[in-house]
Amino acid sequence: QELNGQLLERTHQGVRLTQAGQVFLPEARAILSTVDNAVRVVRQQLQGLQGELSVLTVRSVAQGIVPATVTRWRTQMPEAVIRIRDHHHRRLVEAAMRAGEGDVAIGPRPPAWDGEVVSLGYEEMVVVSDTARLPDSRPHLLPTELDGQDWVMYEPVHGLNEITQALLERYAITVRPAAWSAQVEAALSLAVQGVGFALVP
């Protein structure tokens, strides 16, 4: 009726397309396919299966826990794009999350966070160095054996600086800063090259 013409005609053998119907059919199929695709894409978007997921995290967690977590997400949301924004301190992650800059944050449990929290695992902290600094080639040292040693320290703005300082205070360890770093990878490399001990996740 809208076209003011016939698309179908009845014959003794049944119903068949007219010439206009033959032209119309592939266009109609393409339109219906586009509508179906639009519905599928929107449903995936509404269910969180497609689109972009913004993940806020701290730098050490970005290397430790985040990759395995993102891999699990990708199996459930293969069409989603994950954007990882890492910060050098957990307070910056919390502030960015409160400001709405991310969809989810992965990092240390915030002390004053009133939103949902799900545990994904834990980072183990270890003190590393080159083997020459280990007496008798023992793989483990007592905290007292770390006293007075050279250390690779983190810059004061780095979250691992607080953790390192807390560890040193807890065991009453006095250290000599041999180098300062804002990167975990650099601290680890410096430590294994013999510059000093370093605390790394």
Coordinates of C-alpha atoms in Angstrom, one line a residue:
Q1 CA 0.0 0.0 0.0
E2 CA 2.8 2.4 0.8
L3 CA 4.5 1.8 -2.5
N4 CA 1.2 1.9 -4.4
G5 CA 2.2 -1.3 -6.3
Q6 CA 2.2 -5.1 -6.0
L7 CA 5.1 -7.0 -4.5
L8 CA 3.4 -10.4 -4.5
E9 CA 1.0 -12.0 -6.9
R10 CA -1.1 -15.1 -6.5
T11 CA -1.0 -17.9 -9.1
H12 CA -2.3 -21.4 -9.3
Q13 CA 1.0 -22.6 -8.1
G14 CA 1.0 -20.3 -5.0
V15 CA 2.4 -16.9 -4.2
R16 CA 5.4 -15.4 -6.0
L17 CA 7.3 -12.1 -6.1
T18 CA 6.5 -9.6 -8.8
Q19 CA 9.3 -7.8 -10.5
A20 CA 9.0 -5.0 -8.0
G21 CA 9.0 -7.6 -5.2
Q22 CA 12.2 -9.1 -6.5
V23 CA 13.9 -5.7 -6.3
F24 CA 12.4 -4.9 -2.9
L25 CA 13.3 -8.3 -1.1
P26 CA 17.1 -7.9 -0.8
E27 CA 16.7 -4.3 0.4
A28 CA 14.1 -5.5 3.0
R29 CA 16.4 -8.3 4.1
A30 CA 19.3 -5.9 4.5
I31 CA 17.2 -3.5 6.6
L32 CA 15.9 -6.3 8.9
S33 CA 19.5 -7.6 9.3
T34 CA 20.6 -4.1 10.3
V35 CA 17.8 -3.8 12.8
D36 CA 18.7 -7.2 14.3
N37 CA 22.3 -6.2 14.5
A38 CA 21.4 -2.9 16.2
V39 CA 19.2 -4.7 18.8
R40 CA 22.1 -7.2 19.5
V41 CA 24.7 -4.5 19.9
V42 CA 22.5 -2.4 22.2
R43 CA 21.6 -5.4 24.3
Q44 CA 25.3 -6.2 24.6
Q45 CA 26.0 -2.6 25.6
L46 CA 23.3 -2.6 28.2
Q47 CA 24.5 -5.9 29.6
G48 CA 28.1 -4.7 29.7
L49 CA 29.3 -7.1 27.1
Q50 CA 30.4 -4.5 24.6
G51 CA 31.8 -1.0 24.6
E52 CA 34.7 0.3 26.7
L53 CA 35.5 -0.6 30.3
S54 CA 37.6 1.9 32.1
V55 CA 39.8 0.3 34.8
L56 CA 41.6 2.4 37.4
T57 CA 44.5 0.8 39.2
V58 CA 47.9 1.3 40.9
R59 CA 51.0 0.6 38.9
S60 CA 52.2 -2.5 40.7
V61 CA 48.7 -4.1 40.5
A62 CA 48.6 -3.2 36.8
Q63 CA 51.4 -5.7 36.3
G64 CA 50.4 -8.3 38.8
I65 CA 46.7 -8.8 39.3
V66 CA 45.2 -6.9 36.4
P67 CA 46.4 -9.0 33.4
A68 CA 44.8 -12.2 34.7
T69 CA 41.6 -10.4 35.6
V70 CA 41.4 -8.7 32.2
T71 CA 41.9 -12.1 30.5
R72 CA 39.0 -13.5 32.5
W73 CA 36.8 -10.5 31.5
R74 CA 37.7 -10.9 27.8
T75 CA 36.5 -14.5 27.7
Q76 CA 33.1 -13.2 28.9
M77 CA 33.1 -9.9 27.0
P78 CA 35.1 -10.5 23.8
E79 CA 33.8 -7.3 22.1
A80 CA 34.6 -5.0 25.0
V81 CA 37.7 -2.8 25.0
I82 CA 39.5 -2.5 28.3
R83 CA 41.2 0.9 29.0
I84 CA 43.6 0.7 31.9
R85 CA 44.6 3.9 33.8
D86 CA 47.3 3.3 36.3
H87 CA 48.3 5.6 39.2
H88 CA 51.3 5.6 41.5
H89 CA 49.3 5.8 44.7
R90 CA 46.1 4.1 45.9
R91 CA 44.7 7.5 47.1
L92 CA 44.8 8.8 43.5
V93 CA 42.9 5.7 42.3
E94 CA 40.2 6.2 45.0
A95 CA 40.0 9.9 44.1
A96 CA 39.6 9.1 40.4
M97 CA 37.0 6.5 41.1
R98 CA 35.0 9.0 43.3
A99 CA 35.3 11.5 40.5
G100 CA 33.7 9.1 38.0
E101 CA 36.8 8.6 35.9
G102 CA 36.5 4.8 35.9
D103 CA 34.0 2.0 35.8
V104 CA 35.9 -0.2 38.2
A105 CA 39.1 0.2 40.3
I106 CA 41.5 -2.6 41.1
G107 CA 43.9 -2.0 43.9
P108 CA 44.4 -2.0 47.7
R109 CA 41.2 -1.9 49.6
P110 CA 40.3 1.8 50.2
P111 CA 40.0 2.7 53.9
A112 CA 36.9 4.9 53.5
W113 CA 35.2 3.4 50.5
D114 CA 31.5 2.9 50.9
G115 CA 30.9 1.2 47.5
E116 CA 31.1 -2.5 46.6
V117 CA 34.4 -4.3 47.1
V118 CA 35.2 -7.7 45.7
S119 CA 38.5 -9.5 46.5
L120 CA 40.5 -10.6 43.4
G121 CA 43.5 -11.7 45.3
Y122 CA 46.5 -10.4 47.1
E123 CA 50.0 -9.1 46.3
E124 CA 52.8 -10.7 48.1
M125 CA 55.6 -8.3 48.9
V126 CA 59.2 -9.6 48.8
V127 CA 62.6 -8.1 49.4
V128 CA 65.0 -8.7 46.5
S129 CA 68.6 -8.2 45.7
D130 CA 71.4 -9.8 43.8
T131 CA 72.8 -13.1 45.3
A132 CA 76.1 -11.4 46.2
R133 CA 74.2 -9.5 49.0
L134 CA 72.9 -12.8 50.5
P135 CA 75.2 -14.2 53.2
D136 CA 76.2 -17.8 52.6
S137 CA 74.0 -17.8 49.4
R138 CA 70.9 -18.3 51.6
P139 CA 67.7 -17.5 49.8
H140 CA 66.1 -15.9 52.9
L141 CA 67.3 -13.4 55.4
L142 CA 66.1 -12.4 58.8
P143 CA 64.9 -8.8 59.1
T144 CA 67.8 -7.9 61.4
E145 CA 70.2 -8.9 58.5
L146 CA 68.7 -6.1 56.4
D147 CA 69.8 -3.4 58.9
G148 CA 72.4 -1.0 57.7
Q149 CA 72.2 -2.3 54.1
D150 CA 72.0 -0.3 50.8
W151 CA 68.4 0.0 49.5
V152 CA 66.6 1.1 46.4
M153 CA 63.9 3.3 47.7
Y154 CA 60.7 4.6 46.1
E155 CA 60.0 8.3 45.6
P156 CA 57.9 9.7 48.4
V157 CA 54.8 10.1 46.2
H158 CA 54.8 6.4 45.3
G159 CA 52.5 4.1 47.2
L160 CA 55.2 1.5 47.8
N161 CA 57.3 4.1 49.7
E162 CA 54.7 4.0 52.5
I163 CA 54.8 0.2 52.5
T164 CA 58.6 0.1 52.6
Q165 CA 58.8 2.7 55.4
A166 CA 56.2 0.8 57.4
L167 CA 58.2 -2.4 57.0
L168 CA 61.4 -0.7 58.0
E169 CA 59.8 0.8 61.1
R170 CA 58.1 -2.4 62.1
Y171 CA 61.4 -4.3 62.3
A172 CA 63.5 -1.3 63.4
I173 CA 65.6 -1.4 60.3
T174 CA 67.9 1.5 59.3
V175 CA 68.9 1.6 55.7
R176 CA 71.2 3.6 53.4
P177 CA 69.3 4.8 50.3
A178 CA 71.5 3.9 47.3
A179 CA 68.9 4.9 44.6
W180 CA 65.4 6.3 44.3
S181 CA 62.9 5.2 41.8
A182 CA 59.3 5.9 40.8
Q183 CA 58.9 2.6 38.9
V184 CA 58.7 -0.9 40.4
E185 CA 60.4 -2.4 37.3
A186 CA 63.4 0.0 37.7
A187 CA 63.6 -0.8 41.4
L188 CA 63.6 -4.5 40.7
S189 CA 66.3 -4.1 38.0
L190 CA 68.5 -2.0 40.2
A191 CA 68.2 -4.5 43.1
V192 CA 69.1 -7.6 41.0
Q193 CA 72.0 -5.6 39.4
G194 CA 73.5 -5.2 42.9
V195 CA 72.6 -1.6 43.8
G196 CA 70.8 -2.6 47.0
F197 CA 67.8 -4.3 48.4
A198 CA 64.2 -3.4 47.2
L199 CA 60.7 -4.2 48.3
V200 CA 58.7 -5.3 45.3
P201 CA 55.3 -7.0 44.7

